[in-house]
mmCIF file of C-alpha atoms and ligand atoms in Angstrom:
data_model
loop_
_atom_site.group_PDB
_atom_site.id
_atom_site.type_symbol
_atom_site.label_atom_id
_atom_site.label_comp_id
_atom_site.label_asym_id
_atom_site.label_seq_id
_atom_site.Cartn_x
_atom_site.Cartn_y
_atom_site.Cartn_z
ATOM 1 C CA MET A 10 121.873 122.977 -80.827
ATOM 2 C CA SER A 11 120.113 122.946 -77.505
ATOM 3 C CA THR A 12 118.385 119.647 -78.207
ATOM 4 C CA ALA A 13 121.577 117.976 -79.407
ATOM 5 C CA ASP A 14 123.026 117.764 -75.923
ATOM 6 C CA SER A 15 120.365 115.333 -74.788
ATOM 7 C CA ASP A 16 120.523 113.191 -77.919
ATOM 8 C CA PRO A 17 122.671 110.088 -77.260
ATOM 9 C CA THR A 18 123.361 109.726 -80.978
ATOM 10 C CA THR A 19 125.395 112.910 -80.878
ATOM 11 C CA THR A 20 128.224 111.171 -79.060
ATOM 12 C CA ARG A 21 128.660 108.319 -81.538
ATOM 13 C CA SER A 22 132.289 107.270 -82.018
ATOM 14 C CA TYR A 23 132.383 106.794 -85.830
ATOM 15 C CA GLY A 24 135.142 104.214 -85.572
ATOM 16 C CA LEU A 25 137.403 106.300 -83.372
ATOM 17 C CA THR A 26 138.314 104.933 -79.981
ATOM 18 C CA PRO A 27 137.342 106.979 -76.925
ATOM 19 C CA ALA A 28 141.032 107.774 -76.473
ATOM 20 C CA GLU A 29 141.295 109.037 -80.051
ATOM 21 C CA VAL A 30 138.211 111.199 -79.620
ATOM 22 C CA LYS A 31 139.566 112.570 -76.360
ATOM 23 C CA ASN A 32 142.956 113.295 -77.899
ATOM 24 C CA LEU A 33 141.406 115.018 -80.885
ATOM 25 C CA GLY A 34 139.345 117.188 -78.559
ATOM 26 C CA GLN A 35 142.384 118.062 -76.472
ATOM 27 C CA GLN A 36 144.331 119.000 -79.587
ATOM 28 C CA ALA A 37 141.495 121.169 -80.917
ATOM 29 C CA THR A 38 141.196 122.837 -77.524
ATOM 30 C CA ALA A 39 144.942 123.447 -77.382
ATOM 31 C CA ALA A 40 144.831 124.856 -80.912
ATOM 32 C CA LYS A 41 142.721 127.753 -79.634
ATOM 33 C CA ALA A 42 145.999 129.184 -78.325
ATOM 34 C CA LEU A 43 147.050 129.634 -81.971
ATOM 35 C CA SER A 44 144.046 131.845 -82.688
ATOM 36 C CA TYR A 45 144.597 135.406 -83.881
ATOM 37 C CA SER A 46 141.277 136.960 -82.899
ATOM 38 C CA PRO A 47 141.923 140.446 -81.476
ATOM 39 C CA TYR A 48 138.590 141.813 -82.715
ATOM 40 C CA SER A 49 135.988 139.208 -81.823
ATOM 41 C CA LYS A 50 137.966 137.505 -79.038
ATOM 42 C CA PHE A 51 136.170 134.392 -80.302
ATOM 43 C CA ARG A 52 138.894 131.773 -80.368
ATOM 44 C CA VAL A 53 138.397 128.665 -82.473
ATOM 45 C CA GLY A 54 140.763 125.726 -82.561
ATOM 46 C CA CYS A 55 140.645 122.880 -85.042
ATOM 47 C CA ALA A 56 142.321 119.471 -85.115
ATOM 48 C CA LEU A 57 142.173 117.493 -88.309
ATOM 49 C CA LEU A 58 142.855 113.754 -88.192
ATOM 50 C CA CYS A 59 144.495 112.588 -91.414
ATOM 51 C CA ASP A 60 144.231 109.006 -92.621
ATOM 52 C CA ASP A 61 147.918 108.393 -91.859
ATOM 53 C CA GLY A 62 147.338 109.338 -88.238
ATOM 54 C CA GLU A 63 148.829 112.804 -88.431
ATOM 55 C CA ILE A 64 146.876 115.537 -86.693
ATOM 56 C CA VAL A 65 146.998 118.963 -88.302
ATOM 57 C CA LEU A 66 145.994 121.975 -86.235
ATOM 58 C CA GLY A 67 144.337 125.185 -87.278
ATOM 59 C CA ALA A 68 142.915 128.289 -85.666
ATOM 60 C CA ASN A 69 140.939 131.298 -86.779
ATOM 61 C CA ILE A 70 142.971 134.206 -88.144
ATOM 62 C CA GLU A 71 141.130 137.529 -88.124
ATOM 63 C CA ASN A 72 141.880 140.623 -90.152
ATOM 64 C CA ALA A 73 141.285 144.356 -89.690
ATOM 65 C CA SER A 74 139.204 144.048 -92.841
ATOM 66 C CA TYR A 75 136.818 141.601 -91.197
ATOM 67 C CA PRO A 76 135.668 139.490 -94.188
ATOM 68 C CA VAL A 77 139.274 138.702 -95.039
ATOM 69 C CA GLY A 78 139.696 136.584 -91.918
ATOM 70 C CA VAL A 79 140.045 132.807 -92.097
ATOM 71 C CA CYS A 80 138.211 130.219 -90.008
ATOM 72 C CA ALA A 81 140.054 127.552 -88.046
ATOM 73 C CA GLU A 82 138.670 124.734 -90.183
ATOM 74 C CA LYS A 83 139.780 126.380 -93.419
ATOM 75 C CA ALA A 84 143.181 127.110 -91.920
ATOM 76 C CA ALA A 85 143.671 123.507 -90.818
ATOM 77 C CA LEU A 86 142.473 122.010 -94.088
ATOM 78 C CA SER A 87 144.588 124.397 -96.136
ATOM 79 C CA ARG A 88 147.629 123.603 -94.038
ATOM 80 C CA ALA A 89 147.014 119.873 -94.391
ATOM 81 C CA CYS A 90 146.516 120.117 -98.140
ATOM 82 C CA LEU A 91 149.740 122.049 -98.516
ATOM 83 C CA GLU A 92 151.457 119.221 -96.662
ATOM 84 C CA GLY A 93 150.071 116.773 -99.204
ATOM 85 C CA GLN A 94 147.263 115.360 -97.102
ATOM 86 C CA ARG A 95 144.095 114.541 -99.009
ATOM 87 C CA LYS A 96 142.229 111.981 -96.881
ATOM 88 C CA PHE A 97 140.791 112.744 -93.486
ATOM 89 C CA LEU A 98 139.130 110.651 -90.823
ATOM 90 C CA ALA A 99 137.706 113.274 -88.485
ATOM 91 C CA ILE A 100 137.618 116.956 -87.652
ATOM 92 C CA ALA A 101 137.374 118.478 -84.208
ATOM 93 C CA VAL A 102 136.632 122.112 -83.436
ATOM 94 C CA SER A 103 136.710 123.805 -80.079
ATOM 95 C CA THR A 104 135.500 127.188 -78.839
ATOM 96 C CA ASP A 105 135.173 129.072 -75.560
ATOM 97 C CA ILE A 106 131.380 128.880 -75.453
ATOM 98 C CA THR A 107 128.704 126.378 -74.580
ATOM 99 C CA PRO A 108 126.826 124.695 -76.158
ATOM 100 C CA PRO A 109 129.427 123.837 -78.787
ATOM 101 C CA ALA A 110 129.644 125.944 -81.931
ATOM 102 C CA SER A 111 129.468 124.275 -85.321
ATOM 103 C CA PRO A 112 131.487 125.079 -88.443
ATOM 104 C CA CYS A 113 130.063 127.983 -90.449
ATOM 105 C CA GLY A 114 128.396 127.338 -93.778
ATOM 106 C CA MET A 115 131.456 128.320 -95.753
ATOM 107 C CA CYS A 116 133.613 125.871 -93.813
ATOM 108 C CA ARG A 117 131.103 123.077 -94.263
ATOM 109 C CA GLN A 118 131.438 123.526 -98.010
ATOM 110 C CA PHE A 119 135.216 123.789 -97.737
ATOM 111 C CA ILE A 120 135.310 120.528 -95.790
ATOM 112 C CA ARG A 121 133.018 118.949 -98.376
ATOM 113 C CA GLU A 122 135.712 119.259 -101.027
ATOM 114 C CA PHE A 123 138.082 116.878 -99.260
ATOM 115 C CA CYS A 124 136.015 114.707 -96.951
ATOM 116 C CA ASP A 125 133.475 111.923 -97.157
ATOM 117 C CA LEU A 126 129.917 112.759 -96.270
ATOM 118 C CA ASN A 127 130.157 110.397 -93.285
ATOM 119 C CA LEU A 128 133.171 112.241 -91.854
ATOM 120 C CA PRO A 129 132.535 112.918 -88.161
ATOM 121 C CA ILE A 130 132.820 116.515 -87.026
ATOM 122 C CA TYR A 131 133.335 116.784 -83.274
ATOM 123 C CA MET A 132 132.327 120.092 -81.746
ATOM 124 C CA TRP A 133 133.699 120.792 -78.283
ATOM 125 C CA ASP A 134 132.471 123.406 -75.861
ATOM 126 C CA LYS A 135 134.373 125.335 -73.205
ATOM 127 C CA ASP A 136 133.640 122.685 -70.570
ATOM 128 C CA GLY A 137 135.049 119.711 -72.455
ATOM 129 C CA ASN A 138 131.734 118.374 -73.714
ATOM 130 C CA TYR A 139 131.146 117.616 -77.347
ATOM 131 C CA VAL A 140 128.516 116.988 -79.955
ATOM 132 C CA VAL A 141 129.350 115.024 -83.083
ATOM 133 C CA LYS A 142 127.596 115.142 -86.436
ATOM 134 C CA THR A 143 128.553 113.841 -89.836
ATOM 135 C CA LEU A 144 129.381 116.233 -92.628
ATOM 136 C CA GLU A 145 126.195 115.133 -94.379
ATOM 137 C CA GLU A 146 124.152 115.996 -91.313
ATOM 138 C CA LEU A 147 125.665 119.473 -91.246
ATOM 139 C CA LEU A 148 125.507 119.952 -95.000
ATOM 140 C CA PRO A 149 122.581 117.974 -96.464
ATOM 141 C CA MET A 150 122.001 117.720 -100.221
ATOM 142 C CA SER A 151 125.411 119.235 -100.777
ATOM 143 C CA PHE A 152 127.288 120.042 -103.942
ATOM 144 C CA GLY A 153 130.724 118.482 -104.263
ATOM 145 C CA PRO A 154 133.589 117.639 -106.569
ATOM 146 C CA GLU A 155 131.826 114.612 -108.042
ATOM 147 C CA HIS A 156 129.278 116.988 -109.570
ATOM 148 C CA LEU A 157 131.928 118.605 -111.727
ATOM 149 C CA LYS A 158 133.885 117.009 -114.511
ATOM 150 C CA LYS A 159 137.513 117.693 -113.786
ATOM 151 C CA PRO A 160 139.562 118.792 -116.836
ATOM 152 C CA ASP A 161 142.540 116.778 -115.549
ATOM 153 C CA SER A 162 141.844 113.790 -113.347
ATOM 154 C CA SER A 163 145.422 113.758 -112.054
ATOM 155 C CA VAL A 164 144.898 117.010 -110.135
HETATM 156 ZN ZN1 ZN B 11 134.039 128.881 -91.028
#
């Protein structure tokens, strides 16, 4: 992502006001405090903006059996879904490194299930700088729910 920092298109607003972007970044950064990451010490915070304005937080939750751990994005989306949220306007993630880290491949697919391809994903670094990409930019030619025929459309 070294070239992304100098690309002015990476700070597009995607319909969010500067204040909304700033708030989302602050919430994602604060969510790092929720991280349970005793093994990697790699804290990740996530703030998910729902279409009703609610912001749902998540953080990475590690496990002694490493692969069992859960990423911040999956935690936030799962939490939001359990609360009945299904439409999202933006996702912000924050880490303690620079340049900003992006969601892992598994999370990109997890996000794909519930979000439009033009959903902005804001990625904040330890210094308060961010890069933003759409889901489609992070997960091109993706496979999603519209490719499967659901047995019950009410689900
Ligand atoms: Zn992940």
